[in-house]
Coordinates of C-alpha atoms and ligand atoms in Angstrom, one line a residue:
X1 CA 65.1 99.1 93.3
X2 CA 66.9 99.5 90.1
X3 CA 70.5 97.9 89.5
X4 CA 73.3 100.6 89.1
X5 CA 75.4 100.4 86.1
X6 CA 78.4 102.3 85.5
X7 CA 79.8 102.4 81.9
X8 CA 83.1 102.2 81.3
X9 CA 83.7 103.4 77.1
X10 CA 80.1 104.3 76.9
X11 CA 80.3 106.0 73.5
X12 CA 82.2 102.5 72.2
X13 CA 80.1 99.6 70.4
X14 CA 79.6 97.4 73.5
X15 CA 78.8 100.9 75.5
X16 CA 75.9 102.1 73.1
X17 CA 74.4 98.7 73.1
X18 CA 74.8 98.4 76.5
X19 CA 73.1 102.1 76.8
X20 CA 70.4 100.5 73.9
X21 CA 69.7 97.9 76.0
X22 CA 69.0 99.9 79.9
X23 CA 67.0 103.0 77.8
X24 CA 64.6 99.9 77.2
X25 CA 64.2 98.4 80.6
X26 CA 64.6 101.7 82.9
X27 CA 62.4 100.0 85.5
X28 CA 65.5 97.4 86.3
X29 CA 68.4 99.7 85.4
X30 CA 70.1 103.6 86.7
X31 CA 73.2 104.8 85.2
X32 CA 76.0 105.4 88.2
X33 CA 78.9 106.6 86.0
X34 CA 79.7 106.6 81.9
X35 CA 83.0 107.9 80.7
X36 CA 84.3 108.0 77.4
X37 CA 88.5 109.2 75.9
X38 CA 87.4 112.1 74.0
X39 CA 84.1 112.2 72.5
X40 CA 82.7 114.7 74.9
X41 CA 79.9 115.5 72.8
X42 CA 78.6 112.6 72.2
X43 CA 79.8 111.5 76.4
X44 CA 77.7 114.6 77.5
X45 CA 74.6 113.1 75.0
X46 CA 74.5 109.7 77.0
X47 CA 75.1 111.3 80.5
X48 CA 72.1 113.8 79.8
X49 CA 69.6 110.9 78.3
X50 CA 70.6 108.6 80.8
X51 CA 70.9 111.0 84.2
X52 CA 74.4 109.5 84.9
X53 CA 75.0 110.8 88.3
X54 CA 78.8 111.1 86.8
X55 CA 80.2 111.3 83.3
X56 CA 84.3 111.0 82.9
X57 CA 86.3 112.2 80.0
X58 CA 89.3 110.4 80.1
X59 CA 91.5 113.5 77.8
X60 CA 91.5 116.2 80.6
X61 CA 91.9 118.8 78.4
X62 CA 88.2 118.4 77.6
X63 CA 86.9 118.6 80.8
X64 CA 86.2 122.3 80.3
X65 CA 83.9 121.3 77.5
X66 CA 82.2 118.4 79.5
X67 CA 81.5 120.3 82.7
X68 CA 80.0 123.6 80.0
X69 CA 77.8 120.6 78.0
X70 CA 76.4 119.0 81.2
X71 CA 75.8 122.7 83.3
X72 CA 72.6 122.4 85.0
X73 CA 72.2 118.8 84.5
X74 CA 73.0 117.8 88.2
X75 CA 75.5 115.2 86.2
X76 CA 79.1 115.7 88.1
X77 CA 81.9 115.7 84.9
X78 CA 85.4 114.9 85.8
X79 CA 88.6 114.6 83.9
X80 CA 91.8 112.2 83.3
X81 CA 93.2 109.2 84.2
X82 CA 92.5 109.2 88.0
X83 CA 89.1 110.4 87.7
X84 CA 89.0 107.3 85.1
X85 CA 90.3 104.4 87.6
X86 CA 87.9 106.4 90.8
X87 CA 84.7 106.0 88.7
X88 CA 85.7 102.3 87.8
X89 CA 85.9 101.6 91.8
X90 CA 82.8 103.9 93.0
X91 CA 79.9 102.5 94.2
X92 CA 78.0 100.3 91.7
X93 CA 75.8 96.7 91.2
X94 CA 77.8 96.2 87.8
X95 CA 80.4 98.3 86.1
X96 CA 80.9 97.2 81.8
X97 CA 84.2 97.1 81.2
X98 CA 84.0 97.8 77.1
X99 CA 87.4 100.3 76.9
X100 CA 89.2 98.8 74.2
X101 CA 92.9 98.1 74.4
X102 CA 95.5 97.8 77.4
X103 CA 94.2 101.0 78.7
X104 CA 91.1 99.6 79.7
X105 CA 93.4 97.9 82.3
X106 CA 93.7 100.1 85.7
X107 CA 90.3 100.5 85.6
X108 CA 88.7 97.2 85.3
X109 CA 91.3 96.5 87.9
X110 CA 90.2 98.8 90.6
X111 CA 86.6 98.1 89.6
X112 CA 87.7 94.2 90.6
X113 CA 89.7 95.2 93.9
X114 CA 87.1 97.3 95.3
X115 CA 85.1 93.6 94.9
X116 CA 82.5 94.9 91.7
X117 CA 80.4 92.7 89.6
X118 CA 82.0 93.3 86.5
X119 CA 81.0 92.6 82.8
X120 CA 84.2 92.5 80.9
X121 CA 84.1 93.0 77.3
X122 CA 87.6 94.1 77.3
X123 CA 89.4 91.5 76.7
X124 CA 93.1 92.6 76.2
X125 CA 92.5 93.8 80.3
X126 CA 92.7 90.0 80.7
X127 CA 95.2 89.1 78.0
X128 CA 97.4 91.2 79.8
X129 CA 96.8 90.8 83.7
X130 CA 95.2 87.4 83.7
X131 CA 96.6 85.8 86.2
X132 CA 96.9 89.0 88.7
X133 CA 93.0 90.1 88.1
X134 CA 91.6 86.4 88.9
X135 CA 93.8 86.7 91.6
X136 CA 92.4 90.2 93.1
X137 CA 88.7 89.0 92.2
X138 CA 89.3 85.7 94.6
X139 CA 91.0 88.1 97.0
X140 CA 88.0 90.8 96.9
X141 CA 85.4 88.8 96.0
X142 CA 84.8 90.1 92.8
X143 CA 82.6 88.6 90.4
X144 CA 83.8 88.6 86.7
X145 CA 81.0 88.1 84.2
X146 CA 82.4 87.8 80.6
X147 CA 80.2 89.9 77.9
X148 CA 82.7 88.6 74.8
X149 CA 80.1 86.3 73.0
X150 CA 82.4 83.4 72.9
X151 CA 83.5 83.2 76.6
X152 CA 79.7 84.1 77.4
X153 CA 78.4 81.4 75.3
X154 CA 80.6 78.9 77.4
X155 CA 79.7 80.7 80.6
X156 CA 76.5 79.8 79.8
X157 CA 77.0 76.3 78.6
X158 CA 79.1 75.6 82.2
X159 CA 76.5 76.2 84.1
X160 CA 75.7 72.2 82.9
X161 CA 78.4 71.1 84.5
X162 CA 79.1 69.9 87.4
X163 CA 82.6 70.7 88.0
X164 CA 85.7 69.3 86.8
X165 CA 84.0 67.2 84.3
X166 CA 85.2 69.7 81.4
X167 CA 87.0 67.8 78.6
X168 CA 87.7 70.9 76.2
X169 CA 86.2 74.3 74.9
X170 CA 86.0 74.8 71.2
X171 CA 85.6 78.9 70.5
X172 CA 83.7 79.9 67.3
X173 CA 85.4 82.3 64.5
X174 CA 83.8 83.5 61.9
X175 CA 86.5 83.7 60.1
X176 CA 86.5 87.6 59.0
X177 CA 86.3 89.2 56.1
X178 CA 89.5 87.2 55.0
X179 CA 88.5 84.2 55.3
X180 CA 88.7 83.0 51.5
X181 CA 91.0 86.0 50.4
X182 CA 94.5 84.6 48.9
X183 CA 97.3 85.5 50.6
X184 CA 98.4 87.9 47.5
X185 CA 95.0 89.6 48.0
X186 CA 95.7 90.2 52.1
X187 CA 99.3 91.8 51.3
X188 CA 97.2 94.7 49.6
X189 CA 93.8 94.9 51.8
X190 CA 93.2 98.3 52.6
X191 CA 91.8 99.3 56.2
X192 CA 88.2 99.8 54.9
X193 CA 88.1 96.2 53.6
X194 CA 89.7 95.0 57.1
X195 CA 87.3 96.6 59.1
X196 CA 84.0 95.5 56.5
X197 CA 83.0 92.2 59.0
X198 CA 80.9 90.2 57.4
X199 CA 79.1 89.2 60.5
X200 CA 79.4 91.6 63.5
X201 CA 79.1 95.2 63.6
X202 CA 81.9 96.5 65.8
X203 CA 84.5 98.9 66.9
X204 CA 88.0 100.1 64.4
X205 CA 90.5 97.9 66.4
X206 CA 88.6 94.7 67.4
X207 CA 87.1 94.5 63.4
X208 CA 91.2 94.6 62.3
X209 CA 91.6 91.5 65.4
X210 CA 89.1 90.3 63.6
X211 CA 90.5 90.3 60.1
X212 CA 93.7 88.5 61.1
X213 CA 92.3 86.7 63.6
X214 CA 94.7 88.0 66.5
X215 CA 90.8 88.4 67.9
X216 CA 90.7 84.8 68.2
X217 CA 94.1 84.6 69.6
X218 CA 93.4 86.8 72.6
X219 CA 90.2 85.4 73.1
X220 CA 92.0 82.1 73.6
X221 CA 94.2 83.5 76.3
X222 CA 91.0 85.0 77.8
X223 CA 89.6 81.9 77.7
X224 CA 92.5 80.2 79.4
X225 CA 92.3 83.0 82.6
X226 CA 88.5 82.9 82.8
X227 CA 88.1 79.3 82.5
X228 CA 91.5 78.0 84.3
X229 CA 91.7 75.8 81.6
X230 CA 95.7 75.0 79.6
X231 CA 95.9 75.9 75.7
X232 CA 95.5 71.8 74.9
X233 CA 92.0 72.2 76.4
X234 CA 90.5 75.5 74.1
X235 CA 90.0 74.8 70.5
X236 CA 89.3 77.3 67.6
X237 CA 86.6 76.4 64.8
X238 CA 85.8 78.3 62.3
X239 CA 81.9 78.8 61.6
X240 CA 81.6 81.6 59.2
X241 CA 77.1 81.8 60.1
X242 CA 77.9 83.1 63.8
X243 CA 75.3 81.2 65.0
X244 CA 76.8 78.8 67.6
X245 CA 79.0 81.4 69.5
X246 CA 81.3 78.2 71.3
X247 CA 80.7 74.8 72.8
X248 CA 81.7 72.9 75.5
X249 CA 83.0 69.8 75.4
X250 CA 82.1 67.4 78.7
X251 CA 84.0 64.1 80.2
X252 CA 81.5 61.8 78.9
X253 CA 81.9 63.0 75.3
X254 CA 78.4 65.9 75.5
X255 CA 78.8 68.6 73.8
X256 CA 76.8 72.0 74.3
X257 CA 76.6 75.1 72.5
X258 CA 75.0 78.5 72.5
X259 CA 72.9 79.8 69.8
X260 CA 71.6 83.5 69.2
X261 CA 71.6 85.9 66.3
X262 CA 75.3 87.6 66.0
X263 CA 74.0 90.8 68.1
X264 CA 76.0 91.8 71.0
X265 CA 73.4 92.8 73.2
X266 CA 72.5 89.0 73.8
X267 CA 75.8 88.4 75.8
X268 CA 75.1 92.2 77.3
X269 CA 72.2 91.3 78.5
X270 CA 73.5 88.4 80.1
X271 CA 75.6 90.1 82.2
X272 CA 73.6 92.7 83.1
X273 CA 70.3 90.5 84.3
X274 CA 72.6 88.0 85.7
X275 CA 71.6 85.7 87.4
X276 CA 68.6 86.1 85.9
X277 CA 67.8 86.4 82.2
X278 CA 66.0 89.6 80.3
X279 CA 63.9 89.9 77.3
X280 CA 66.7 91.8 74.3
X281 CA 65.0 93.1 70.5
X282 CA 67.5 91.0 69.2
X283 CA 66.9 88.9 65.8
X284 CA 65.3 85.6 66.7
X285 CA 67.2 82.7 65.1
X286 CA 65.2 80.8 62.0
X287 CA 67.5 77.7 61.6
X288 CA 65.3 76.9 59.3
X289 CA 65.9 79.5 56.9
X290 CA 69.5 79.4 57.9
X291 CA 69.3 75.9 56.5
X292 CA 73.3 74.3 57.6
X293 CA 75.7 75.5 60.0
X294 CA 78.8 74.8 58.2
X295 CA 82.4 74.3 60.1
X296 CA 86.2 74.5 59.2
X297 CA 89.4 74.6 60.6
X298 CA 91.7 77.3 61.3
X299 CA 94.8 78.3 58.3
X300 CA 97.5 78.7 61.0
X301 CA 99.9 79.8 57.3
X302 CA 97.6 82.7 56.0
X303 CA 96.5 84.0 59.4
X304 CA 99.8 83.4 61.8
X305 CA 98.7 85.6 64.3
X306 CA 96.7 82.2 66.1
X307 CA 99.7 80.5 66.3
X308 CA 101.3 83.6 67.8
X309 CA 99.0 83.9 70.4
X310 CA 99.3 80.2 71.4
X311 CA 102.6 80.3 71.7
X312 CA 102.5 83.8 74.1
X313 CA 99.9 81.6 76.0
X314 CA 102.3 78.8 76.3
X315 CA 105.0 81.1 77.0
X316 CA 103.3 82.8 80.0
X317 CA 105.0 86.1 81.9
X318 CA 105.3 89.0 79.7
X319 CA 104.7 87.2 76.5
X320 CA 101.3 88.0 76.7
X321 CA 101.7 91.4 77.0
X322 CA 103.9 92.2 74.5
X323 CA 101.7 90.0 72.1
X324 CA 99.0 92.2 72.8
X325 CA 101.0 96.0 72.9
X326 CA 102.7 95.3 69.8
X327 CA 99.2 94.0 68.4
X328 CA 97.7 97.5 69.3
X329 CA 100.9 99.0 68.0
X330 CA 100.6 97.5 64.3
X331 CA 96.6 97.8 64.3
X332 CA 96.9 101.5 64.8
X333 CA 99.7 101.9 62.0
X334 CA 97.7 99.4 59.7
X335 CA 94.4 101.7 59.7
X336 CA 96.7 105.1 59.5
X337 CA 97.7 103.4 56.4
X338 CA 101.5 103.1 57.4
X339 CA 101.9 99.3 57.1
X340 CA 100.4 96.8 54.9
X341 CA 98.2 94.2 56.4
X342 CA 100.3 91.2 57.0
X343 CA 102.9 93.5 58.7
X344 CA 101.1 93.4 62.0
X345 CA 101.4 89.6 62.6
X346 CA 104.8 90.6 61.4
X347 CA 105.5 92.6 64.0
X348 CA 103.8 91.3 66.7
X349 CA 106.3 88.0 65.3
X350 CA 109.2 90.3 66.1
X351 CA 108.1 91.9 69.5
X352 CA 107.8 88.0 70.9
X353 CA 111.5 87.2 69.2
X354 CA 113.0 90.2 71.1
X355 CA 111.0 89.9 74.2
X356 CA 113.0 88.7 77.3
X357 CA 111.5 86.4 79.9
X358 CA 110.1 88.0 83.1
X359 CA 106.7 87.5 85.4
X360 CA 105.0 90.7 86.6
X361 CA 104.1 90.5 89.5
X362 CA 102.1 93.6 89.5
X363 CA 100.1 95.8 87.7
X364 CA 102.7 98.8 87.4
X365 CA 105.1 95.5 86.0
X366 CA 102.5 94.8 83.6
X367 CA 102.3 98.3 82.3
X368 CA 105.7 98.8 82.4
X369 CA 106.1 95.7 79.9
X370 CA 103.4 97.1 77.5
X371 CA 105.2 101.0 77.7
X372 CA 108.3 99.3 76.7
X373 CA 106.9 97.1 74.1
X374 CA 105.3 100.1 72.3
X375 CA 108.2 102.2 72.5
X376 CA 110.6 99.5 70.7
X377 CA 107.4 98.4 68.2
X378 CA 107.0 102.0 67.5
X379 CA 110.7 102.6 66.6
X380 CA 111.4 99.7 64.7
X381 CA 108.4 100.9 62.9
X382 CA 109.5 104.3 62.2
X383 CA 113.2 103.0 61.0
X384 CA 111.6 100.8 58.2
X385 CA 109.1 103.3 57.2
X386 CA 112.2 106.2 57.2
Ligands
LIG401 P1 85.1 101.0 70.5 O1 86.3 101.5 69.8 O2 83.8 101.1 69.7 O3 84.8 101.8 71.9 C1 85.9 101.9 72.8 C2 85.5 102.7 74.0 O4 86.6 102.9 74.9 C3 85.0 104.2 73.6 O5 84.0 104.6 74.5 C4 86.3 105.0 73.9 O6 86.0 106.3 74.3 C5 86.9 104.2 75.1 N1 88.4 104.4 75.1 C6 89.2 104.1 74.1 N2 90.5 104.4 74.5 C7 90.4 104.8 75.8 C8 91.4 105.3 76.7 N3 92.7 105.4 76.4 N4 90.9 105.7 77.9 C9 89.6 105.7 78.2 N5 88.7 105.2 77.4 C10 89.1 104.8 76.2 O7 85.4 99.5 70.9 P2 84.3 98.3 71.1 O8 84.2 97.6 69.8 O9 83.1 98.7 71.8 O10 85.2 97.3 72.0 C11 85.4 97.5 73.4 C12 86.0 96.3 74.0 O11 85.1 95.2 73.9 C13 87.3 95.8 73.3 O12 88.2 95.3 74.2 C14 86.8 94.7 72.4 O13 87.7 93.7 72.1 C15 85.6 94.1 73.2 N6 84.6 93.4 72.5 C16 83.9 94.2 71.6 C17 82.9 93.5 70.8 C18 82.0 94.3 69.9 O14 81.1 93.8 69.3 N7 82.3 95.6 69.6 C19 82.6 92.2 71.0 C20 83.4 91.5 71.9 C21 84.4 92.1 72.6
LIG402 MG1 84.4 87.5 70.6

């Protein structure tokens, strides 16, 4: 019997290797369902190779295109949002969460309510709906397996422990392509330079997270909702090698970390041989040749975005949210080249000032918050650039 995957965001990074990574082993793995927002060429491509019994293009307009590319395939092609949050839920071992952004949300969400193994990569699905998705997993039984290296790294190291014996977690940064650039030189940085990471290969919006370290932000408040552990207990270290991927700090003053070669499809394969382990064509690691794993700490003045996202941690309700929708907001303006790099901590800065206090206590409450943070982000945008 091979385990069912459905792909949600197959034509993403985390979706191809994902896709690398099952065309290799197709004795343990079928493809259920892979969708995509509108690369329907490339969406019909996958669902072809990989006889996806389903292929879901989440622009409905190209749904004429996707059923004409896939005709005589036996591959069913739907369209839009519904068809989006249906193939998240349908019948599967392990759906991959790897949309990027909030709008990965109502998916992963009905994938975790209808009680699916799920491998999240998308992390701002958590940043934004934390509390209510651990919630619904608990309540459907759901297992959530986390694919983003750092929270798999200490996935991995936790299974040493032997509950509540946990004295910290320390997440790894590289650092991004920033790292030693001069404030002066980070007011000008143009989108390619951004997105250049000197250690991952990855998608547009994550590589920008990456750059001004908002990626390390939400993957501390990811952190805190997969882990159950308060801000005082996750620590950020910067190790620009990406060799150790994070480390858990123990009770009794252990510490254990996870090493690999910076290549996604370690984590990915994690999650999708879980429990058990699978052989990847990743890079083995020469520490050898790597020589010393050097360490830093975090500049909370030239990258303020950590401190931001500690404090909509701390915060709690809609903080979060906004954080994260006015992040997206200002990452998309950054690479169409409307505002200069430090504007997005800027504005995500401004969002949390104007944000009023409230708890959602649903999922249409948290997309309510993140429609009305865009709206104001975008229009306060537009007046300064008019
Ligand atoms: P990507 O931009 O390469 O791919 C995103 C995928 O989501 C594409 O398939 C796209 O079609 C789909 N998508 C985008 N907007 C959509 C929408 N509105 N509706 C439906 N589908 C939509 O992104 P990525 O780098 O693969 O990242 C995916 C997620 O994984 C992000 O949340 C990111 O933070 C996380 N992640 C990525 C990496 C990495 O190495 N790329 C590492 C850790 C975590
Ligand atoms: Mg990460």
């Amino acid at each position: 019997m091979t385990r069912r995957i459905a792909i949600l965001g197959a034509t993403g990074s985390i979706g191809t290797s994902a896709l690398d990574l099952i065309e290799r082993s197709p004795e343990l793995f079928s493809i259920s369902a892979v969708t995509a927002a509108t690369k329907v060429a490339d969406l019909a491509d996958i669902a072809r190779r990989s006889r996806s019994a389903l292929a879901v293009i989440g622009d409905e307009r190209l749904l004429p295109e996707l059923r004409e590319r896939l005709a005589g395939t036996g591959c069913r092609a739907e369209g839009g949002r519904s068809a989006l949050v249906a193939a998240a839920a349908a019948e599967a071992d392990l759906v991959i969460g790897a949309i990027v952004g909030c709008a990965g949300l109502e998916p992963v969400m009905a994938a975790v309510e209808a009680g699916r193994t799920v491998a999240l990569a998308n992390k701002e699905a958590l940043v934004t709906a934390g509390a209510l998705m651990t919630e619904a997993a608990k309540a459907s039984g759901a297992t959530i397996l986390p694919v983003d290296s750092e929270h798999n790294a200490i996935f991995q190291c936790l299974a040493c422990s032997r509950g509540g014996d946990v004295s910290r977690i320390i997440l790894t940064a590289s650092g991004g392509p920033f790292r030693t650039a001069s404030s002066e030189m980070m007011a000008s940085a143009t989108p390619s330079q951004a997105i250049a990471h000197p250690t991952w290969s990855m998608g547009a919006k994550i590589s920008v997270d990456s750059a001004t370290l908002m990626n390390k932000g939400l993957e501390l408040i990811e952190a805190h909702f997969l882990f159950g552990l308060p801000s005082q207990q996750i620590d950020i270290l910067i190790h620009p090698r990406s060799v150790i991927h994070s480390l858990v700090e123990f009770v009794d003053g252990s510490v254990l970390a996870q090493l690999g070669s910076p290549d996604m499809r370690i984590p990915i394969a994690y999650a999708l041989a879980w429990p058990k382990r699978m052989p990847t064509p990743a890079e083995r690691l020469d520490l050898a040749a790597i020589g010393s794993l050097a360490f830093e700490s975090p500049d909370d003045r030239r990258f303020p975005a950590l401190r931001l996202a500690r404090q909509a941690l701390e915060a709690g309700g809609a903080a979060p949210i906004v954080l994260n929708a006015a992040n997206e907001v200002a990452v998309d303006a950054f690479l169409a080249g409307a505002i200069p790099f430090p504007a997005i901590a800027a504005t995500v800065a401004d969002a949390l000032d104007r944000s009023r206090d409230s708890t959602p206590l649903s999922i249409a409450d948290v997309l309510e918050i993140d429609r009305a943070t865009r709206s104001r982000v975008g229009a306060a945008m537009k007046a300064s650039c008019a």
